[in-house]
């Protein structure tokens, strides 16, 4: 018979199976720690760059020592890049038929990726500062021998077992050595939430750790033999944990808010705008952050949820923002049935209510301006039980109460300063800086908003460069990004620059236009990429085309305000800026029918403009200019069949269509139809070739028509394109 050890020195000897939780009676205390299961739930949290945390993983662990060491899997505590999460919530099960109590925390002690094991240290205080007595724990020094066919119980908080601690029973099906590590094979159901849980034999011996990550398609689960974990545990058991105080403090606040809501059936939002909301025990509170929360209702009749989104703004909510939100809903859903929009009130505040039917559901949304924020409430109801669903949801929404007045004082950030990464950046014109408050947008640092331009936005992000791109130079990286964007509807390249520099950080920029989501909408976007070691800054301005042109200088001023304060501070070149145009090289080709061809060849140094920044596409092209274009195009060409004197015959000041086609054909040594009987005029083979290769501008067929700069540029562009040279 196996012993379940308590730190207080009390030894509980229980009949097999030992590990079943004791059911509490009404006379027993709510939190009798002697009754706590040694299998605990673990939630992993990441501290985002914006200073908030978000849940990134959830699994199980086993208490294995008097000091509160928790044994789990390394893939539970590490992200996909093998970076450890920052803090861990621990949930204890006091009753087998109730959800665990998530009022506790832990920090990472150590991990071994090869064994897929990790140790956490349980914090001896609950999240309110109350002391926690030592927890029941399991002995990991199992010395017996397991046999094929013996019963095997797996305990954990599995995906298949709901929200309570779950036992899945099977048998030990065999043994397997994976890369020198011993595993048990079992037909016991193992799912993601079981990872790091507890595997027991029929006598209650702790014999292994369920390791979902190596489960196979054969419906066999794998359990790490606990003997393989002993050396790892002994190696790390006395090590000091890595403590992230900032993440820990935030976790305590969030967990206390959720637990208060569960205890009192009233949720009080801890961030601006503070509000309260009452809901009975059937509702679950989830995803709490500065940008909102979610309430989930689950029953035998189905599920329903309420999502509250809080969009902070760096200025008092303009009516234009509300109008735009309503307009988009109306445009997107104009084909749906029963679309309704009405002015109303919610929690004593003016609001807009929108509803429409979509298949078997009805969407409802309330848009509420509240000082320097927009408060959105969104929920769906099932049409076949709409009356009951609406009644349940309205019972909750009727309790919504704002607990603080709307903030009417501007929160203007003239200069955003960060220490990690170390930089400063300013604002310009009517663009206001808003720090990112959504922890799920981990790489996003800030956005710029303009109250006069509600459809445009400037985003500033910082992220690690993908391993596949770290060795790629700026020009290569830019080409890869360009290929990835060329599939966008209506894509038109405007400008690309692989030699961009901002405060001596090198990078690239890509500017293009594309079709927006709405009919006849053309948008323009510039992406600026700056290398910072193995990380990069990305600054993106996306707006309607006319707005982009109007506010481009503001965007440039924002870029020029960027100061890199990373090491070394005294490096050579600090303060050097070269951002290029971020627009067409020429100021007079926007909306021109040949703008794409001109912009493309200008980007390659083939199409040359004038000193005043214009191209003058309707000006007649000269013979000298045609020769210059072709010479520059040769340096871009990879064709071996090139006659660098193909345009040598050109004379005079202007060039006809026939001469332009002949210059292209002779220069690129195109195969032409041969008139054996000299029946055709001289220009006929060239015109035929131009038509066959689709080189001619629309409506241009007169061979003696003099060509404009735009027309010849288009013809050269089409020829280079046909040979896949651009």
XYZ file of C-alpha atoms in Angstrom:
726
model
C 0.000 0.000 0.000
C 1.427 3.422 -0.961
C 1.572 6.355 1.425
C 0.179 9.791 0.606
C 2.476 12.082 2.571
C 1.439 15.268 4.364
C 3.997 17.800 5.524
C 2.413 18.003 8.941
C 3.707 14.504 9.504
C 0.318 12.845 9.215
C 0.378 9.763 7.040
C -2.840 8.796 5.308
C -3.072 5.151 4.359
C -5.950 4.580 1.982
C -7.325 1.519 0.292
C -6.653 1.243 -3.416
C -7.316 3.120 -5.554
C -5.666 5.628 -3.241
C -5.975 8.750 -5.331
C -9.722 9.376 -5.397
C -10.524 12.770 -3.881
C -12.474 12.846 -0.653
C -15.877 14.492 -0.945
C -16.355 17.350 1.499
C -19.391 17.383 3.752
C -21.236 20.449 4.900
C -19.466 20.241 8.273
C -16.012 20.383 6.734
C -14.218 23.701 6.146
C -14.359 25.240 2.693
C -10.565 25.099 2.345
C -9.304 22.044 4.159
C -5.828 21.802 2.649
C -5.536 18.226 3.900
C -8.112 17.338 1.257
C -6.356 19.081 -1.621
C -5.435 16.868 -4.539
C -1.694 16.613 -5.232
C -2.567 16.994 -8.907
C -2.986 20.706 -9.569
C -3.913 22.804 -12.551
C -1.261 25.157 -13.918
C -1.881 28.215 -16.112
C 1.125 29.813 -17.831
C 1.142 33.592 -18.347
C 3.272 35.817 -20.532
C 4.153 39.386 -19.568
C 3.544 41.368 -22.743
C 5.603 44.346 -23.802
C 2.722 46.653 -22.879
C 3.033 45.681 -19.216
C -0.014 43.397 -19.070
C -0.175 39.602 -18.943
C -2.147 37.047 -20.923
C -2.712 33.330 -20.507
C -0.640 31.338 -22.978
C -1.012 27.748 -21.807
C -2.800 25.492 -19.329
C -2.028 21.972 -18.155
C -1.471 19.907 -15.006
C 1.286 19.326 -12.448
C 1.972 17.135 -9.431
C 3.057 18.298 -5.962
C 6.173 16.234 -5.146
C 7.778 17.792 -2.062
C 7.037 19.360 1.336
C 8.348 22.678 0.010
C 5.730 22.750 -2.734
C 7.734 21.677 -5.767
C 5.488 20.991 -8.753
C 6.531 18.551 -11.478
C 5.167 19.170 -14.977
C 6.268 19.136 -18.642
C 8.724 21.606 -20.135
C 6.373 22.263 -23.061
C 3.903 23.587 -20.486
C 6.315 26.270 -19.256
C 8.031 27.176 -22.565
C 6.692 28.859 -25.686
C 7.376 27.730 -29.245
C 10.705 29.586 -29.201
C 11.678 27.840 -25.950
C 11.362 31.038 -23.940
C 9.998 30.469 -20.448
C 6.708 32.048 -19.464
C 6.810 34.683 -16.739
C 4.447 33.532 -14.004
C 2.146 30.606 -13.325
C -1.262 30.430 -11.692
C -1.911 27.319 -9.618
C -5.419 25.961 -9.095
C -6.168 23.547 -6.236
C -9.045 21.074 -6.159
C -10.737 20.867 -2.744
C -13.763 18.890 -3.951
C -13.925 16.358 -6.733
C -17.176 17.726 -8.125
C -16.191 21.406 -8.219
C -13.836 23.497 -10.297
C -10.396 24.071 -8.792
C -9.732 27.267 -6.862
C -7.277 29.468 -8.784
C -5.961 31.657 -5.965
C -2.318 30.587 -5.966
C 0.873 31.111 -7.935
C 4.210 29.526 -8.793
C 7.536 30.386 -10.425
C 9.811 28.367 -12.677
C 12.747 26.557 -11.034
C 14.204 24.660 -13.986
C 13.428 22.546 -17.034
C 14.861 19.834 -19.265
C 13.638 19.887 -22.866
C 15.161 16.475 -23.586
C 13.052 14.830 -20.878
C 10.196 17.311 -21.385
C 10.171 18.045 -17.652
C 9.977 21.208 -15.575
C 9.888 22.127 -11.893
C 7.797 24.962 -10.477
C 7.934 26.371 -6.959
C 4.557 26.905 -5.315
C 4.261 30.287 -3.552
C 3.363 29.728 0.091
C 0.814 32.550 0.054
C -2.480 32.858 -1.701
C -3.015 35.827 -4.014
C -4.403 37.943 -1.160
C -1.376 37.378 1.052
C -2.868 34.673 3.244
C -0.581 31.842 4.311
C -1.095 28.401 2.814
C -0.173 25.288 4.813
C 1.913 22.606 3.202
C 0.051 20.667 0.553
C -0.344 16.910 0.233
C 2.355 15.576 -2.068
C 3.366 12.358 -3.785
C 6.624 10.458 -3.430
C 8.491 10.345 -6.738
C 10.969 7.649 -5.635
C 9.054 4.670 -7.004
C 11.253 1.579 -6.928
C 8.785 -1.051 -8.095
C 8.404 -2.565 -11.539
C 5.479 -1.882 -13.838
C 4.045 -4.702 -15.932
C 2.134 -4.860 -19.198
C -1.603 -5.152 -18.643
C -1.675 -3.568 -15.187
C -4.263 -0.815 -14.565
C -3.103 2.763 -15.064
C -4.917 5.888 -13.885
C -4.112 9.338 -15.258
C -5.193 12.407 -13.281
C -5.224 15.903 -14.679
C -7.291 18.766 -16.011
C -7.815 17.281 -19.436
C -9.478 18.865 -22.445
C -11.881 15.924 -22.546
C -12.887 16.037 -18.885
C -14.473 19.445 -18.472
C -13.293 21.927 -15.854
C -12.853 19.617 -12.864
C -10.053 17.222 -12.011
C -10.521 14.142 -14.167
C -9.365 10.547 -13.862
C -9.042 8.521 -17.060
C -8.456 4.803 -16.598
C -6.765 2.347 -18.908
C -3.937 -0.104 -18.802
C -0.214 -0.145 -19.337
C 0.053 -1.362 -22.917
C 3.813 -1.625 -23.276
C 7.186 0.043 -22.983
C 9.090 2.210 -25.423
C 12.480 3.843 -25.492
C 12.465 7.202 -27.278
C 15.931 8.667 -27.751
C 17.191 6.893 -24.660
C 14.252 7.909 -22.453
C 11.890 5.294 -21.010
C 8.140 5.705 -21.586
C 5.087 3.643 -20.763
C 2.580 3.158 -23.559
C -1.044 3.264 -22.484
C -4.524 3.204 -23.967
C -5.604 5.694 -21.308
C -7.101 8.820 -22.882
C -4.514 11.601 -22.702
C -5.204 15.110 -23.980
C -3.414 18.435 -23.838
C -4.630 19.394 -20.381
C -3.224 16.141 -18.952
C 0.316 17.230 -19.763
C 2.393 17.217 -16.604
C -0.299 15.417 -14.615
C -0.120 12.268 -12.538
C -0.022 8.608 -13.580
C -0.705 6.058 -10.814
C -0.743 2.312 -10.668
C -3.503 0.336 -8.953
C -1.821 0.748 -5.549
C -1.584 4.497 -5.847
C 2.119 4.622 -6.677
C 3.232 7.698 -8.618
C 4.856 5.945 -11.581
C 4.949 8.512 -14.370
C 4.185 11.861 -15.975
C 1.655 11.981 -18.860
C 3.405 13.597 -21.808
C 0.862 14.501 -24.458
C 3.493 15.986 -26.754
C 4.740 12.533 -27.767
C 1.320 10.923 -28.109
C 0.926 9.225 -31.481
C -1.788 8.756 -34.083
C -2.201 5.159 -32.892
C -4.426 6.268 -29.985
C -1.643 5.315 -27.585
C -0.611 7.806 -24.967
C 2.896 8.041 -23.573
C 3.807 8.412 -19.918
C 7.361 9.253 -18.872
C 8.660 6.668 -16.387
C 9.095 8.548 -13.100
C 12.494 6.848 -12.651
C 13.728 8.880 -15.626
C 12.782 12.079 -13.787
C 14.561 11.434 -10.480
C 17.971 12.801 -11.484
C 16.397 15.949 -12.964
C 14.344 16.545 -9.800
C 17.333 16.067 -7.499
C 19.430 18.374 -9.671
C 16.987 21.300 -9.462
C 14.974 20.790 -6.268
C 17.129 23.171 -4.198
C 17.535 25.806 -6.932
C 16.055 29.269 -6.587
C 13.077 30.032 -8.822
C 13.081 32.806 -11.406
C 10.745 35.451 -10.011
C 9.055 38.068 -12.192
C 7.535 40.415 -9.639
C 5.763 42.585 -12.213
C 3.960 39.638 -13.783
C 3.182 38.208 -10.330
C 1.551 41.419 -9.102
C -0.619 41.694 -12.221
C -1.626 38.036 -11.957
C -2.748 38.517 -8.362
C -4.915 41.509 -9.300
C -6.613 39.663 -12.162
C -7.193 36.464 -10.231
C -8.579 38.360 -7.242
C -11.003 40.237 -9.487
C -12.234 36.989 -11.046
C -12.522 35.192 -7.717
C -14.405 38.126 -6.184
C -16.833 37.961 -9.101
C -17.337 34.242 -8.519
C -17.888 34.737 -4.789
C -20.143 37.800 -5.004
C -21.669 37.345 -8.481
C -20.548 40.920 -9.196
C -17.601 41.805 -11.404
C -15.774 45.123 -10.929
C -13.445 46.093 -13.761
C -10.106 47.312 -12.334
C -9.133 49.474 -15.319
C -10.518 52.612 -16.960
C -13.373 52.964 -17.367
C -14.199 51.185 -14.119
C -17.602 49.528 -14.165
C -19.495 46.758 -12.423
C -21.642 43.981 -13.814
C -23.699 41.395 -11.939
C -24.179 37.830 -13.156
C -25.190 34.641 -11.396
C -23.005 31.580 -10.931
C -23.910 30.221 -14.383
C -21.735 32.884 -16.010
C -17.950 32.519 -16.241
C -15.614 35.537 -16.358
C -12.745 35.305 -18.812
C -10.063 37.189 -20.802
C -9.864 40.184 -18.482
C -7.582 42.973 -19.711
C -7.520 46.736 -20.108
C -9.251 46.226 -23.454
C -12.213 44.267 -22.132
C -13.471 40.881 -20.983
C -15.763 38.005 -21.910
C -18.633 36.347 -20.066
C -19.495 32.780 -21.001
C -22.710 30.940 -20.130
C -22.802 27.182 -20.564
C -25.802 24.922 -20.040
C -27.441 21.831 -21.478
C -29.404 24.104 -23.823
C -26.219 25.520 -25.334
C -23.806 28.374 -24.785
C -23.993 32.141 -25.027
C -21.484 34.829 -24.329
C -21.124 38.570 -23.910
C -17.988 40.308 -25.125
C -17.103 43.756 -23.838
C -14.474 45.578 -25.869
C -12.936 48.795 -24.601
C -11.150 50.844 -27.232
C -9.084 53.553 -25.566
C -8.334 56.672 -27.586
C -5.759 59.422 -27.094
C -8.496 62.063 -27.405
C -12.137 62.444 -26.482
C -14.230 60.187 -28.691
C -15.197 62.158 -31.800
C -18.563 61.527 -33.397
C -16.713 60.544 -36.553
C -15.397 57.405 -34.831
C -18.900 56.349 -33.874
C -20.252 57.155 -37.328
C -17.496 55.092 -38.930
C -18.172 52.078 -36.700
C -21.870 52.199 -37.533
C -21.180 52.816 -41.229
C -18.911 49.777 -41.485
C -21.453 47.533 -39.840
C -24.085 48.856 -42.210
C -21.953 48.393 -45.323
C -20.710 44.952 -44.400
C -24.114 43.668 -43.397
C -26.414 45.498 -45.788
C -27.376 42.196 -47.414
C -28.393 40.592 -44.107
C -31.975 40.349 -42.920
C -33.522 42.456 -40.177
C -30.662 44.941 -39.975
C -31.627 47.564 -37.414
C -29.929 50.630 -36.018
C -31.310 52.841 -33.293
C -30.230 55.479 -30.823
C -30.694 54.350 -27.240
C -29.061 54.455 -23.821
C -27.013 51.910 -21.908
C -26.027 52.353 -18.262
C -27.313 55.910 -18.468
C -25.056 56.773 -21.424
C -26.044 57.617 -25.017
C -25.503 54.564 -27.189
C -26.154 53.129 -30.626
C -27.770 49.686 -30.809
C -27.246 47.556 -33.914
C -28.782 44.142 -34.558
C -29.137 41.797 -37.508
C -29.825 38.142 -38.224
C -27.119 35.916 -39.604
C -28.140 32.349 -40.411
C -29.447 30.869 -37.135
C -28.229 33.679 -34.894
C -28.899 37.317 -34.159
C -26.035 39.690 -33.446
C -26.493 42.604 -31.088
C -23.992 45.389 -30.526
C -24.029 48.491 -28.351
C -21.561 51.275 -29.109
C -21.112 53.617 -26.140
C -18.772 56.632 -26.176
C -17.291 57.230 -22.742
C -14.783 60.031 -22.513
C -11.488 58.836 -23.917
C -12.795 55.387 -24.812
C -15.368 53.596 -26.923
C -17.249 50.916 -24.991
C -18.578 48.079 -27.168
C -20.901 45.294 -26.017
C -21.372 42.418 -28.455
C -23.412 39.243 -28.095
C -25.162 36.625 -30.219
C -28.394 34.794 -29.472
C -29.803 31.684 -31.108
C -32.949 32.496 -33.080
C -34.676 29.285 -32.004
C -34.420 30.362 -28.362
C -33.974 34.104 -28.767
C -36.490 35.102 -26.097
C -34.763 33.103 -23.360
C -31.243 34.072 -24.469
C -32.135 37.765 -24.655
C -33.769 37.598 -21.237
C -30.659 36.008 -19.691
C -28.325 38.526 -21.324
C -30.504 41.554 -20.591
C -30.613 40.529 -16.928
C -26.837 40.928 -16.913
C -26.628 44.113 -19.001
C -29.248 45.879 -16.893
C -26.784 45.776 -13.996
C -24.027 47.582 -15.923
C -22.903 50.572 -13.872
C -20.008 52.903 -14.583
C -18.067 53.459 -11.361
C -16.084 56.532 -12.345
C -16.838 59.599 -14.454
C -15.788 59.754 -18.067
C -12.264 61.072 -18.455
C -12.536 64.409 -20.253
C -8.898 65.426 -19.874
C -6.620 64.788 -22.840
C -3.836 62.251 -22.341
C -1.493 63.599 -25.003
C 1.853 61.841 -25.353
C 4.196 64.177 -27.176
C 7.089 61.700 -27.054
C 6.791 57.984 -26.397
C 9.804 56.669 -24.472
C 10.563 52.976 -23.952
C 13.425 51.236 -22.182
C 12.934 47.765 -23.680
C 13.520 48.243 -26.532
C 15.264 51.537 -25.860
C 13.921 54.268 -28.143
C 11.865 57.441 -28.294
C 9.448 58.593 -30.974
C 7.257 61.677 -31.257
C 3.933 62.676 -32.718
C 3.212 65.030 -35.624
C 0.277 67.092 -36.840
C -3.052 65.720 -35.619
C -1.682 62.228 -35.015
C -1.863 61.174 -31.360
C 0.032 58.312 -29.728
C -1.848 55.526 -27.968
C 0.078 52.857 -26.066
C -1.063 49.331 -26.852
C -3.291 48.008 -24.056
C -4.077 44.591 -25.545
C -1.663 41.951 -24.173
C -2.563 39.543 -26.980
C -1.024 41.976 -29.477
C 2.317 41.244 -27.891
C 4.543 42.845 -30.539
C 2.488 46.021 -30.938
C 3.941 48.932 -28.941
C 1.700 51.815 -29.956
C -0.699 53.133 -32.564
C -1.227 56.642 -33.891
C -4.786 57.933 -34.301
C -6.048 61.058 -36.030
C -9.508 62.395 -35.040
C -9.853 63.854 -38.545
C -8.927 60.552 -40.232
C -10.839 57.684 -38.641
C -9.978 55.199 -41.403
C -6.194 55.552 -41.155
C -3.750 54.228 -38.584
C -0.018 54.108 -37.927
C 1.231 51.025 -36.053
C 4.604 50.647 -34.320
C 5.746 47.108 -33.487
C 8.887 45.373 -32.284
C 9.520 41.684 -32.810
C 12.232 39.079 -33.173
C 13.265 38.450 -36.762
C 12.264 34.994 -37.928
C 15.207 32.590 -38.108
C 14.634 32.145 -41.852
C 15.237 35.875 -42.429
C 18.084 36.677 -40.023
C 20.747 35.964 -42.639
C 18.855 37.698 -45.464
C 20.053 41.198 -46.351
C 17.658 44.125 -46.654
C 17.298 43.845 -50.429
C 16.511 40.139 -50.229
C 14.101 40.620 -47.349
C 12.325 43.394 -49.251
C 11.947 41.221 -52.361
C 10.420 38.432 -50.272
C 7.944 40.851 -48.714
C 7.089 42.273 -52.127
C 6.277 38.822 -53.494
C 4.089 38.157 -50.484
C 2.041 41.313 -51.080
C 1.676 41.088 -54.862
C -1.286 38.728 -54.423
C -3.382 41.457 -52.779
C -6.405 42.542 -54.798
C -5.551 45.560 -56.933
C -1.893 45.563 -55.844
C 0.223 48.319 -57.387
C 3.823 48.886 -56.434
C 4.515 52.537 -55.713
C 7.975 52.586 -54.183
C 10.543 50.284 -52.623
C 13.804 51.204 -50.968
C 16.325 48.670 -49.655
C 18.729 51.322 -48.358
C 16.582 53.095 -45.764
C 18.308 54.468 -42.652
C 16.770 55.891 -39.463
C 19.143 57.000 -36.707
C 21.698 54.688 -38.298
C 19.469 51.625 -38.078
C 19.379 50.096 -41.553
C 16.240 48.738 -43.133
C 13.863 48.948 -46.041
C 10.525 50.439 -47.011
C 7.712 49.194 -49.239
C 4.871 51.399 -50.472
C 1.959 50.102 -52.515
C -1.758 50.551 -53.115
C -4.461 47.894 -52.979
C -8.221 47.463 -53.023
C -9.808 47.919 -49.608
C -12.653 45.866 -48.184
C -15.300 48.244 -49.438
C -16.366 48.793 -53.042
C -14.296 51.298 -55.035
C -11.976 51.813 -52.056
C -8.280 52.203 -52.844
C -5.873 52.226 -49.926
C -2.211 53.070 -49.736
C 0.265 51.595 -47.269
C 3.904 52.099 -46.371
C 5.830 49.540 -44.345
C 9.104 50.672 -42.776
C 11.397 47.932 -41.458
C 14.399 48.674 -39.208
C 16.917 46.086 -38.067
C 17.964 46.117 -34.410
C 20.248 43.126 -33.999
C 18.073 40.013 -34.109
C 14.934 42.122 -33.692
C 13.258 44.681 -35.881
C 11.000 47.686 -35.622
C 8.071 47.780 -38.035
C 6.198 51.032 -38.626
C 3.163 50.772 -40.918
C 0.954 53.572 -42.210
C -2.267 52.340 -43.880
C -4.920 54.772 -45.109
C -7.261 55.687 -47.930
C -5.239 56.857 -50.906
C -6.216 60.537 -50.704
C -5.688 60.611 -46.944
C -2.284 58.988 -47.321
C -1.221 61.688 -49.754
C -2.558 64.355 -47.390
C -0.799 63.054 -44.272
C 2.398 61.608 -45.763
C 4.510 64.495 -44.486
C 3.207 63.865 -40.955
C 4.248 60.229 -41.287
C 7.709 61.294 -42.417
C 8.021 63.648 -39.441
C 7.118 60.785 -37.109
C 9.840 58.623 -38.675
C 12.378 61.426 -38.411
C 11.557 61.824 -34.707
C 12.629 58.234 -33.978
C 15.694 58.020 -31.731
C 17.407 54.709 -31.070
C 18.806 54.564 -27.542
C 20.067 51.004 -27.746
C 23.724 50.126 -27.240
C 26.239 51.317 -28.077
C 25.212 54.916 -27.447
C 28.318 56.349 -29.139
C 28.326 54.262 -32.290
C 29.358 55.962 -35.494
C 26.504 57.213 -37.618
C 23.997 57.897 -34.867
C 21.674 60.632 -36.069
C 21.885 59.679 -39.760
C 18.520 59.537 -41.583
C 17.621 58.615 -45.152
C 13.970 57.574 -45.492
C 13.447 58.241 -49.201
C 10.130 59.399 -50.651
C 7.694 56.675 -49.415
C 5.635 57.563 -52.471
C 5.913 57.708 -56.210
C 9.293 59.009 -57.291
C 7.434 61.499 -59.484
C 4.738 63.839 -58.249
C 2.666 63.906 -61.453
C 1.899 60.235 -62.151
C -0.722 59.499 -59.471
C -3.853 58.140 -61.205
C -2.095 58.308 -64.596
C -2.956 55.343 -66.805
C 0.726 54.346 -66.960
C 1.567 55.005 -63.305
C 2.440 51.365 -62.558
C 4.839 51.096 -65.506
C 6.476 54.455 -64.780
C 6.823 53.747 -61.044
C 8.282 50.312 -61.679
C 10.918 51.468 -64.162
C 11.697 54.535 -62.072
C 12.337 52.235 -59.125
C 14.876 50.393 -61.289
C 16.561 53.591 -62.424
C 15.346 53.215 -66.010
C 12.676 55.930 -66.216
C 14.267 59.283 -65.446
C 12.359 62.407 -64.503
C 13.093 66.102 -64.166
C 14.793 68.118 -61.493
C 11.486 69.408 -60.141
C 10.328 65.872 -59.239
C 8.024 65.430 -62.230
C 8.012 62.852 -64.997
C 5.796 64.649 -67.544
C 4.273 61.473 -69.016
C 2.439 63.371 -71.807
C 5.556 65.075 -73.137
C 6.912 63.656 -76.426
C 9.904 61.398 -75.929
C 13.144 62.124 -77.797
C 15.466 59.718 -79.582
C 18.166 60.412 -76.997
C 15.770 59.504 -74.172
C 14.793 56.227 -75.870
C 18.473 55.294 -76.203
C 19.055 56.202 -72.547
C 16.086 54.106 -71.389
C 17.267 51.091 -73.365
C 20.848 51.375 -72.105
C 19.611 51.487 -68.508
C 17.238 48.593 -69.161
C 20.152 46.479 -70.415
C 21.772 46.619 -66.973
C 18.540 45.181 -65.540
C 18.181 42.541 -68.242
C 19.341 38.940 -67.847
C 18.815 38.149 -71.532
C 21.872 37.113 -73.476
C 20.407 38.187 -76.818
C 20.773 41.942 -76.607
C 21.862 44.397 -79.257
C 23.151 47.418 -77.419
C 23.048 49.438 -80.631
C 19.512 48.407 -81.505
C 18.303 51.995 -81.318
C 21.287 53.432 -83.137
C 19.199 54.159 -86.202
C 17.098 56.735 -84.337
C 17.620 60.320 -85.403
C 15.859 63.605 -84.752
C 14.041 64.934 -81.721
C 10.925 62.741 -81.585
C 10.148 59.038 -81.985
C 7.167 57.539 -83.825
C 5.332 54.376 -82.794
C 6.970 52.505 -85.689
C 10.444 53.676 -84.660
C 9.808 52.869 -81.005
C 8.705 49.316 -81.839
C 11.699 48.865 -84.148
C 14.079 50.089 -81.429
C 12.627 47.576 -78.966
C 12.680 44.730 -81.485
C 16.234 45.419 -82.644
C 17.574 45.967 -79.121
C 16.089 42.762 -77.716
C 16.613 40.839 -80.977
C 13.002 39.754 -81.252
C 12.091 37.197 -83.900
C 10.041 38.952 -86.587
C 7.849 37.807 -89.447
C 9.810 38.025 -92.700
C 8.101 39.446 -95.811
C 9.662 37.318 -98.578
C 7.981 39.221 -101.394
C 8.453 42.769 -100.085
C 4.720 43.402 -100.241
C 4.473 44.947 -96.765
C 5.611 48.373 -95.663
C 8.760 48.520 -93.547
C 7.002 49.070 -90.225
C 4.488 46.184 -90.616
C 6.582 43.385 -88.980
C 7.298 45.605 -85.961
C 3.667 46.566 -85.492
C 2.621 42.920 -85.821
C 5.151 41.925 -83.155
C 3.972 44.682 -80.858
C 0.377 43.528 -81.223
C 1.317 39.863 -80.719
C 3.221 40.643 -77.518
C 0.571 43.063 -76.239
C 3.088 45.907 -76.049
C 0.900 48.670 -77.478
C -0.947 51.185 -75.330
C -4.723 50.982 -75.708
C -5.934 52.682 -78.908
C -2.445 53.357 -80.252
C -2.138 51.845 -83.752
C -1.010 54.694 -86.028
C 2.631 53.892 -86.890
C 3.583 57.529 -87.546
C 2.084 58.795 -84.276
C 4.777 60.409 -82.128
C 5.218 58.657 -78.781
C 4.976 60.309 -75.392
C 7.308 59.528 -72.503
C 4.527 57.632 -70.779
C 3.680 55.540 -73.850
C 7.235 54.406 -74.552
C 7.812 53.679 -70.861
C 4.703 51.499 -70.910
C 5.892 49.625 -74.010
C 9.335 48.985 -72.510
C 7.747 47.883 -69.219
C 5.469 45.413 -71.027
C 8.419 43.969 -72.949
C 10.541 43.506 -69.822
C 7.536 41.989 -68.080
C 6.962 39.494 -70.908
C 10.525 38.221 -70.454
C 9.987 38.079 -66.664
C 12.776 40.573 -66.159
C 10.711 42.653 -63.713
